[in-house]
PDB file of C-alpha atoms in Angstrom:
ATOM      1  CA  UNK A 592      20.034   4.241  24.285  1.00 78.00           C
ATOM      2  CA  UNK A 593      21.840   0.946  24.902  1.00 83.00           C
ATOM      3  CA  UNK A 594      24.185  -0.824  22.463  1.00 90.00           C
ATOM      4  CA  UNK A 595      26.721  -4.193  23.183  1.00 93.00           C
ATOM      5  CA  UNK A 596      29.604  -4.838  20.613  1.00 94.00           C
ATOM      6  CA  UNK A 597      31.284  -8.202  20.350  1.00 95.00           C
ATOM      7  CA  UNK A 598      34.344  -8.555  19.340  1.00 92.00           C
ATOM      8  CA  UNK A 599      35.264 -12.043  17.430  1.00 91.00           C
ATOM      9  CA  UNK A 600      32.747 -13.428  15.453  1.00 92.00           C
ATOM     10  CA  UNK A 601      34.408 -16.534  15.798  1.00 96.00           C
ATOM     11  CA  UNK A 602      36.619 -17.381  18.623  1.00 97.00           C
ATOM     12  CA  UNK A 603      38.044 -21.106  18.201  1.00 97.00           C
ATOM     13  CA  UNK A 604      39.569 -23.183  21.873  1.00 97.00           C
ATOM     14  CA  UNK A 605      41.045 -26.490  22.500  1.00 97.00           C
ATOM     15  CA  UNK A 606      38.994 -28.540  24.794  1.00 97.00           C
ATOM     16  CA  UNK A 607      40.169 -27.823  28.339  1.00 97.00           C
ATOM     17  CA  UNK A 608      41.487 -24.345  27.323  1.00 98.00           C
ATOM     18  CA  UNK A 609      40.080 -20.814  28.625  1.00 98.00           C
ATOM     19  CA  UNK A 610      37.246 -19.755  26.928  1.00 98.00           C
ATOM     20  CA  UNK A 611      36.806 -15.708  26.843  1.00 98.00           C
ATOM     21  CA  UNK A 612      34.215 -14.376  24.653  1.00 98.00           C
ATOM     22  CA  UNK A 613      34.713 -10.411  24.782  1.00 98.00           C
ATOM     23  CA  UNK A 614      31.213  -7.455  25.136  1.00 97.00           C
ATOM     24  CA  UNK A 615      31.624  -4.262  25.457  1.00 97.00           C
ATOM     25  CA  UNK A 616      28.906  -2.240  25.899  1.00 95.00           C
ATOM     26  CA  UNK A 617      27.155   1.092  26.051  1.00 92.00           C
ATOM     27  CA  UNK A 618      24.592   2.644  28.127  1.00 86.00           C
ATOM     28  CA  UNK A 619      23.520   6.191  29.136  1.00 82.00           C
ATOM     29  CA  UNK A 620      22.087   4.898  32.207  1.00 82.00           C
ATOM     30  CA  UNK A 621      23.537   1.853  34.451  1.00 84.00           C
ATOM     31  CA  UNK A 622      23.012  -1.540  32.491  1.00 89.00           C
ATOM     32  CA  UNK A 623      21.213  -4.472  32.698  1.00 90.00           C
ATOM     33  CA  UNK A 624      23.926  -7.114  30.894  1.00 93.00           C
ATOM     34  CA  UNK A 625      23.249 -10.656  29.916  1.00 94.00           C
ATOM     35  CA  UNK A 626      24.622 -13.627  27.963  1.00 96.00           C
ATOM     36  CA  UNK A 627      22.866 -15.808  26.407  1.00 95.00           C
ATOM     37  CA  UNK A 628      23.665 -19.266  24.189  1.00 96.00           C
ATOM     38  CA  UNK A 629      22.182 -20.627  21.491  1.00 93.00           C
ATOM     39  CA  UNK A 630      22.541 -23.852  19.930  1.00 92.00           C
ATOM     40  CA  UNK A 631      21.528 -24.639  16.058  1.00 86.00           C
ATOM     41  CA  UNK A 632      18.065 -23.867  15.476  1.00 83.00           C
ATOM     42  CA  UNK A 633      17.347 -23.368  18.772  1.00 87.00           C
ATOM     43  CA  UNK A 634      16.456 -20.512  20.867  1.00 88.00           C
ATOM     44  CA  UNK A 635      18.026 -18.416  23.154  1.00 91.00           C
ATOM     45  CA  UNK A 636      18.983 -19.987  26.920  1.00 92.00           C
ATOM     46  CA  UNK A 637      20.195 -17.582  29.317  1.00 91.00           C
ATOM     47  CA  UNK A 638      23.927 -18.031  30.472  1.00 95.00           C
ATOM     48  CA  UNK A 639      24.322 -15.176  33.493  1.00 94.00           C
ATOM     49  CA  UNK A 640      22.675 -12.043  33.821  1.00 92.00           C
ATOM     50  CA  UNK A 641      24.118  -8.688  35.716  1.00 93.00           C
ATOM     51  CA  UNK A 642      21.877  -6.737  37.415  1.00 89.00           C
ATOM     52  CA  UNK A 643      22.915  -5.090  40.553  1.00 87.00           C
ATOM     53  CA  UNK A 644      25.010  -6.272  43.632  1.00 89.00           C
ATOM     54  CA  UNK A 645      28.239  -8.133  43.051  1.00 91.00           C
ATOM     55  CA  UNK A 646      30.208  -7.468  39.875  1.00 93.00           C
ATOM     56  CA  UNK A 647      31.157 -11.028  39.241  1.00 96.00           C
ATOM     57  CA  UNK A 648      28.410 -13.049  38.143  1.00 96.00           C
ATOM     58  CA  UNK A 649      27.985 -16.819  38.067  1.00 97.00           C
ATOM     59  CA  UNK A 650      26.215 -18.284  35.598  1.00 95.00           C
ATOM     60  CA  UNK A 651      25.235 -22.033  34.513  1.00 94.00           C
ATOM     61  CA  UNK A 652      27.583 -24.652  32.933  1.00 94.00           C
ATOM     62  CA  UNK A 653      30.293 -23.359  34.391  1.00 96.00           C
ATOM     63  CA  UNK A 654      30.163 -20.011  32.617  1.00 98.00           C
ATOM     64  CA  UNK A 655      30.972 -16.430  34.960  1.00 98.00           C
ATOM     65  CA  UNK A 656      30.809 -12.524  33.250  1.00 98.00           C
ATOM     66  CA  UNK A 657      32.689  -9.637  35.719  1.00 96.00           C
ATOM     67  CA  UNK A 658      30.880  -6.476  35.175  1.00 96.00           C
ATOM     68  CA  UNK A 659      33.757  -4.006  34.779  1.00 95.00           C
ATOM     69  CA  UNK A 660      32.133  -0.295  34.696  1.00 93.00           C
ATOM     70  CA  UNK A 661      35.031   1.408  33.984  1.00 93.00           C
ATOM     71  CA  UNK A 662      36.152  -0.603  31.034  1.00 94.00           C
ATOM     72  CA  UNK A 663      31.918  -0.589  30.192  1.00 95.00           C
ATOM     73  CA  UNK A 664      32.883  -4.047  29.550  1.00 96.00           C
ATOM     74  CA  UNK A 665      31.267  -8.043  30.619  1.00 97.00           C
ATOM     75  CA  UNK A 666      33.136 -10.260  29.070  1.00 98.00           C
ATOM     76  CA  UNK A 667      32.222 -13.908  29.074  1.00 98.00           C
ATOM     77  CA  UNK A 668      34.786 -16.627  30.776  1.00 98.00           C
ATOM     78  CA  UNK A 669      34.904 -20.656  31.257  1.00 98.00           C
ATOM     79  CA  UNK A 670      38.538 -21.949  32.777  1.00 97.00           C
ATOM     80  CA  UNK A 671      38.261 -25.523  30.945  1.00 97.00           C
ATOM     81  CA  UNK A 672      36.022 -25.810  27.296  1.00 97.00           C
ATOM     82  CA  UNK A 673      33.806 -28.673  26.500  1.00 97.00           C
ATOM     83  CA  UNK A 674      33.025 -29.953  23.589  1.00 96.00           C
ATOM     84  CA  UNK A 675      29.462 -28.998  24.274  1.00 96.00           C
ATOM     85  CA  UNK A 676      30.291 -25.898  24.598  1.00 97.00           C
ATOM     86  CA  UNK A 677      29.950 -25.110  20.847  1.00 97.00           C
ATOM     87  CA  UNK A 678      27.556 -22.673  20.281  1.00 96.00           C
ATOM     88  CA  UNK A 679      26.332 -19.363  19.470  1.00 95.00           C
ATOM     89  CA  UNK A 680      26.851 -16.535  22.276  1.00 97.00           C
ATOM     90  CA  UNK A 681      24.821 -13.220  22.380  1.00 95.00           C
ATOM     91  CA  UNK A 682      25.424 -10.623  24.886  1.00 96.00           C
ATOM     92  CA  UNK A 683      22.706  -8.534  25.552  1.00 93.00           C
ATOM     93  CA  UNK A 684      21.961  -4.846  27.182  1.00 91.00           C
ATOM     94  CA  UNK A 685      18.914  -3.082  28.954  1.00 87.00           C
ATOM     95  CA  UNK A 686      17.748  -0.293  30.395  1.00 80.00           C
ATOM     96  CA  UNK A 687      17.004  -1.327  34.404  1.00 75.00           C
ATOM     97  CA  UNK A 688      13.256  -0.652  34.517  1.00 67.00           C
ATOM     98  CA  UNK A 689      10.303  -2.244  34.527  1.00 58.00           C
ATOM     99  CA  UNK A 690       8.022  -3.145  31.656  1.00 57.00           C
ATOM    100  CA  UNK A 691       8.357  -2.950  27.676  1.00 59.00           C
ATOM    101  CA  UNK A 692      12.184  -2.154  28.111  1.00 74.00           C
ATOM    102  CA  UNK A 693      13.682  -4.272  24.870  1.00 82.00           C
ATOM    103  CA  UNK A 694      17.131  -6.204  25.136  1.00 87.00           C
ATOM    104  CA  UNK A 695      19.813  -5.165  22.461  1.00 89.00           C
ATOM    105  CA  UNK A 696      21.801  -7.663  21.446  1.00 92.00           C
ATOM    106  CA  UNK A 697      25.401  -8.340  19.945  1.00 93.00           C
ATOM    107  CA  UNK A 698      26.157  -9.361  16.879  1.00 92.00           C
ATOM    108  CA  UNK A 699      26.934 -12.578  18.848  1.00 94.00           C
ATOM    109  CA  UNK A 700      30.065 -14.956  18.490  1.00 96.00           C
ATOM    110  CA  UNK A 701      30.628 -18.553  17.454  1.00 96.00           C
ATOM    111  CA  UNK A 702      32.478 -20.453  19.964  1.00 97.00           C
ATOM    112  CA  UNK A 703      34.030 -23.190  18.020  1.00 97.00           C
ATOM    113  CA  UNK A 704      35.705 -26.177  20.606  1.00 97.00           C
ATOM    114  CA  UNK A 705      38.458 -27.920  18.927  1.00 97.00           C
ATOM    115  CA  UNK A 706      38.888 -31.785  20.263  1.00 95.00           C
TER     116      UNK A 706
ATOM    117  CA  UNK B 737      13.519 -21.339  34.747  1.00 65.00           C
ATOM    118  CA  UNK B 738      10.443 -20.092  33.021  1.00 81.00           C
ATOM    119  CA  UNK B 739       9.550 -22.073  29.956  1.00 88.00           C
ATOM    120  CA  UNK B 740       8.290 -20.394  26.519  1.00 93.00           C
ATOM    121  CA  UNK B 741       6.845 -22.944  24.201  1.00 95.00           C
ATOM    122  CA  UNK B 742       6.877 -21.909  20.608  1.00 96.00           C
ATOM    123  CA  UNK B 743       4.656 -23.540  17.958  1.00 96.00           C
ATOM    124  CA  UNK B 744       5.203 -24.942  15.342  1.00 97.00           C
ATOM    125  CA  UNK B 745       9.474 -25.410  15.264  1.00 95.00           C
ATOM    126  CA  UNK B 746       9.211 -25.525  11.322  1.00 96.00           C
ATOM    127  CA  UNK B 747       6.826 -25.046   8.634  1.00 97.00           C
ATOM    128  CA  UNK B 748       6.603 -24.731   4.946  1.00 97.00           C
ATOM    129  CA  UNK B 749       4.143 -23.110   3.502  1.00 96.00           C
ATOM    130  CA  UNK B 750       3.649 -21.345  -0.602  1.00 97.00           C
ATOM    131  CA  UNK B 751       4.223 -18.107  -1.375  1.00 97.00           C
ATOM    132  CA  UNK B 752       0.758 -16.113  -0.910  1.00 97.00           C
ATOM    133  CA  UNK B 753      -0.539 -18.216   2.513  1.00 97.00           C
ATOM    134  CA  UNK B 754      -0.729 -16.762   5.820  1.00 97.00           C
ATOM    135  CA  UNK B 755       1.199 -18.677   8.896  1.00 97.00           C
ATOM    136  CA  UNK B 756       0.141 -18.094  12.342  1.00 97.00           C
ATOM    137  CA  UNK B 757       3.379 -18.524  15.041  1.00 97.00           C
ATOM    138  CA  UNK B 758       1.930 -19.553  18.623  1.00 97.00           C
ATOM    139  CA  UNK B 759       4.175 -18.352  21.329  1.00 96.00           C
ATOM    140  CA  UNK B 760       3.399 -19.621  25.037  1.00 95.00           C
ATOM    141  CA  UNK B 761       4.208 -18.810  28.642  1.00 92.00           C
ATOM    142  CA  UNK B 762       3.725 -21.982  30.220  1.00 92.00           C
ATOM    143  CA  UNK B 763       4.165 -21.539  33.645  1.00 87.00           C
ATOM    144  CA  UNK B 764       4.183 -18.078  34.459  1.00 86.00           C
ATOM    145  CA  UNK B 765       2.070 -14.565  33.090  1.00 86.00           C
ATOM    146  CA  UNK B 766       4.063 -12.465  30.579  1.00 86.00           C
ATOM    147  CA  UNK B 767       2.664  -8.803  30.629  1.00 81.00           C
ATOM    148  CA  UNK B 768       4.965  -8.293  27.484  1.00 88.00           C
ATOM    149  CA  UNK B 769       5.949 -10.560  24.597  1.00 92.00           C
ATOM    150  CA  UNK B 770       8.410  -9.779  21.867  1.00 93.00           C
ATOM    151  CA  UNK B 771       8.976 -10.988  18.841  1.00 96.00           C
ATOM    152  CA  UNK B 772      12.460 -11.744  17.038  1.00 95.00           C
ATOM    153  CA  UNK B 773      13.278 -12.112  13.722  1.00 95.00           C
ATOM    154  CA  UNK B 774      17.195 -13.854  12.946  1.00 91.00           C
ATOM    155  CA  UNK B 775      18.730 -14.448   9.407  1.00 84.00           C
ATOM    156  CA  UNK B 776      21.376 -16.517   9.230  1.00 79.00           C
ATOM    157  CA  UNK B 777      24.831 -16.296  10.567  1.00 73.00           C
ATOM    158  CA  UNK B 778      23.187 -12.805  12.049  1.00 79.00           C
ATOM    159  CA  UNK B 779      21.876 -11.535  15.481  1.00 83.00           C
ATOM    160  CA  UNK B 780      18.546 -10.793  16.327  1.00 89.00           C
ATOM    161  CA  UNK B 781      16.316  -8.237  14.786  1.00 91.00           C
ATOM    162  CA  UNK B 782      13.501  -7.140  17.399  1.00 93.00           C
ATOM    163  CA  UNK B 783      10.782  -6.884  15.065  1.00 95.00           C
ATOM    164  CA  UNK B 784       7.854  -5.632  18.206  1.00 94.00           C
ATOM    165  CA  UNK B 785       6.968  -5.781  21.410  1.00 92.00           C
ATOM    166  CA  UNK B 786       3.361  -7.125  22.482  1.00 89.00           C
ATOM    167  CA  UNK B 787       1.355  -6.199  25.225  1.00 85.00           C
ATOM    168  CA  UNK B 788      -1.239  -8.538  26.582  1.00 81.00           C
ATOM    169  CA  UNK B 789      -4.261  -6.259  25.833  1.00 80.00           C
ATOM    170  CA  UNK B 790      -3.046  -4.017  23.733  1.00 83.00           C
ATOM    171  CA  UNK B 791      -1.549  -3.281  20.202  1.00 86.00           C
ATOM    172  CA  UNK B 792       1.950  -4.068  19.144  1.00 91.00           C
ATOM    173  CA  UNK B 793       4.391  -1.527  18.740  1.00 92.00           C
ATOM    174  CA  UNK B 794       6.365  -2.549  16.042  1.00 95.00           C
ATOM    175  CA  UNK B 795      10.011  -1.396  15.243  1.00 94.00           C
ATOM    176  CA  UNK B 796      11.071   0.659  12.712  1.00 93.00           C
ATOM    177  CA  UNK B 797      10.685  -1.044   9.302  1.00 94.00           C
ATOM    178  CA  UNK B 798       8.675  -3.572  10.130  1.00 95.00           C
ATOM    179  CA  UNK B 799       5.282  -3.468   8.446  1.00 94.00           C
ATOM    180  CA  UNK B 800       2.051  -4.181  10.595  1.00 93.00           C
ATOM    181  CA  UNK B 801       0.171  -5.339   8.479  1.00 95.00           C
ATOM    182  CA  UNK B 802       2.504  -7.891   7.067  1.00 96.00           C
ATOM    183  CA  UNK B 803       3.400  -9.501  10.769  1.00 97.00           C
ATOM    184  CA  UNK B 804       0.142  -9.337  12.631  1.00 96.00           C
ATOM    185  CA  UNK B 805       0.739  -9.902  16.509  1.00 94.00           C
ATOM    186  CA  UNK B 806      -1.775 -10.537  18.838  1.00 91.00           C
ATOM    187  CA  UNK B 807      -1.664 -10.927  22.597  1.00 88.00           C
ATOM    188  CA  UNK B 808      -4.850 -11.689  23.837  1.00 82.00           C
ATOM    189  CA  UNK B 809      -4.016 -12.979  27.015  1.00 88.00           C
ATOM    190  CA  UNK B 810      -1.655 -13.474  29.985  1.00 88.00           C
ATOM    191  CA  UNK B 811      -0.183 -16.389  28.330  1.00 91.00           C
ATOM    192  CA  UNK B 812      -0.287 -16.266  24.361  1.00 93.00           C
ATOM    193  CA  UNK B 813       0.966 -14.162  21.716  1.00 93.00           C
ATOM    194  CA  UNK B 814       0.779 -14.985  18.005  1.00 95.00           C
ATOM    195  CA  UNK B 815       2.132 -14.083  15.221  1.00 97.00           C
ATOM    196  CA  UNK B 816       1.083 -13.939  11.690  1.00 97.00           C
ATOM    197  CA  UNK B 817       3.065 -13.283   8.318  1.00 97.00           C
ATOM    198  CA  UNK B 818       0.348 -12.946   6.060  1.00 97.00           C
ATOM    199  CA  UNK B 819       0.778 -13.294   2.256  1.00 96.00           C
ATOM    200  CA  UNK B 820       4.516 -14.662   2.791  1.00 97.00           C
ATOM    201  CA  UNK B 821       6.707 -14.279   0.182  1.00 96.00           C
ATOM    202  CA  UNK B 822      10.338 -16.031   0.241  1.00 96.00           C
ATOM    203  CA  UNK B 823      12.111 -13.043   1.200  1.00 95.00           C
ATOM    204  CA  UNK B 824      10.320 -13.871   4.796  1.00 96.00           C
ATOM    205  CA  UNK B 825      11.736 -16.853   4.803  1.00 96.00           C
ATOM    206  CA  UNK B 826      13.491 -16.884   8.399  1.00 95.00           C
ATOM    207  CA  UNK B 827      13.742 -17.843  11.433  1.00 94.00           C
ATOM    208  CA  UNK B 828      11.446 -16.168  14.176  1.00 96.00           C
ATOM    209  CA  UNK B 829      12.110 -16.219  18.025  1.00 95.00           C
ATOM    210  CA  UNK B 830       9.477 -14.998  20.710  1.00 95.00           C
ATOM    211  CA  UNK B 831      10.428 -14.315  24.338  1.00 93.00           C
ATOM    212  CA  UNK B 832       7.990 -13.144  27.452  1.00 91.00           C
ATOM    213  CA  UNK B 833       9.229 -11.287  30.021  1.00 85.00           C
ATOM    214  CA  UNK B 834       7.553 -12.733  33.593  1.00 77.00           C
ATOM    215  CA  UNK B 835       6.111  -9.700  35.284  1.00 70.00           C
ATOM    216  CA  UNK B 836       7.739 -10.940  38.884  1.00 65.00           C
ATOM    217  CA  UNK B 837      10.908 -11.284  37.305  1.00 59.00           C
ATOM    218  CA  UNK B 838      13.582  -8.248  36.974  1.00 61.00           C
ATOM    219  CA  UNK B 839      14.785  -7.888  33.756  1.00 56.00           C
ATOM    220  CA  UNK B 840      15.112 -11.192  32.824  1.00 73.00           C
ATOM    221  CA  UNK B 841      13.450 -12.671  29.229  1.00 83.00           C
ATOM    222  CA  UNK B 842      12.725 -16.159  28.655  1.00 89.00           C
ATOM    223  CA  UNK B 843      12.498 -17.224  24.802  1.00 92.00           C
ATOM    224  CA  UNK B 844      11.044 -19.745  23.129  1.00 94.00           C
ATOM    225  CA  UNK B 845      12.652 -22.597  20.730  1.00 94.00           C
ATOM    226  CA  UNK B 846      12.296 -20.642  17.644  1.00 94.00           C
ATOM    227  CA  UNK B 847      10.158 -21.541  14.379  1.00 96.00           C
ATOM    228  CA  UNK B 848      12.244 -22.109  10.586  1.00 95.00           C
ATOM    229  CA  UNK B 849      10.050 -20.829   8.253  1.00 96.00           C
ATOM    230  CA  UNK B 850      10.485 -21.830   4.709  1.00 97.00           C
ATOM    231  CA  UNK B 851       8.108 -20.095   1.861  1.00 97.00           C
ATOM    232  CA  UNK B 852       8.219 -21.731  -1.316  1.00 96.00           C
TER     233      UNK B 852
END
């Protein structure tokens, strides 16, 4: 079984500052890890996913997650916030097969940019 | 990416009607379909997973015959709350997983539905 935990339901930056949105997870086999954003009323848009291969993972808009194994953690990272940025982040957790495998997702966090 | 187009984005129906969700992979074939449910403020609740083909399998708590699913082809999935109430007032996310693709899940916009 396969569970995420995010910690900060609301994590609040200044424009230009770090954003890191913490996920730790937990998985009895190796993970399948994702972020995803969504914006009001909207659906989900992936960020970055980890699958295999390099630990560090790029993502769009700027947005990288380092897959830390022995921390079971993949936290979330931007060096400089945008305004746009404002949004709702879920990280998610699978099992690394094929087929009706079913993400788990955080509780998710509210990235709030302050001008 | 993949694009999921979800039908309609709102609706507002009365308490007692059925409403019918359309969920579509545009561009690609999606073996599996599943379908979200999110409350406000919260994460979401996998309510089943839909097989093109086959029955749903439905999570724990989630009753069949109130949230019909069908996936009747490569492409489309539906959904139907039938004899809504306002407690199912919510809003309802689908995603397809593209058989070529590892792990990855592409959703669609979501549908607010409002029963009054």
């Amino acid at each position: 079984a396969q569970s995420v935990t995010q910690l900060g339901s609301h994590v609040s930056v200044s424009e230009g500052a770090l954003v890191l949105l913490r996920c730790n997870y937990s998985s009895s086999v190796p993970p399948y890890l994702f972020w995803y954003v969504q914006y009001p009323n909207q659906g989900l848009q992936l960020l970055l996913k980890y699958t295999t291969g390099a630990t560090l993972v790029k993502g769009i808009n700027g947005f990288e997650a380092e897959f830390k194994k022995s921390e079971t953690s993949f936290h979330l990272t931007k060096p400089s916030a945008h305004m746009s940025d404002a949004a709702e982040y879920f990280c998610a957790v699978r099992a690394p097969n094929f087929g009706n495998e079913k993400l788990t997702f955080g509780t998710g966090t509210r990235l709030t940019i302050i001008p | 990416g993949a694009v999921v187009s979800q039908h309609p984005s709102r609706v507002i129906c009365k308490s007692g009607t059925s409403v019918k969700i359309e969920c579509r992979s545009l561009d690609f074939q999606a073996t599996t379909m599943f379908w979200y449910r999110q409350f406000p403020k919260k994460s979401l609740m996998l309510m089943a997973t839909s097989n093109e083909g086959s029955k749903a399998t439905y999570e724990q708590g989630v009753e069949k015959d109130k949230f019909l699913i069908n996936h009747a082809s490569l492409t489309l999935s539906t959904l139907t709350v039938t004899s809504a109430h306002p407690e199912d007032s919510s809003f309802y996310i689908c995603s397809a997983r593209d058989r070529g693709q590892i792990g990855e899940a592409f959703f669609g916009q979501g549908t607010r539905l409002t029963v009054v």
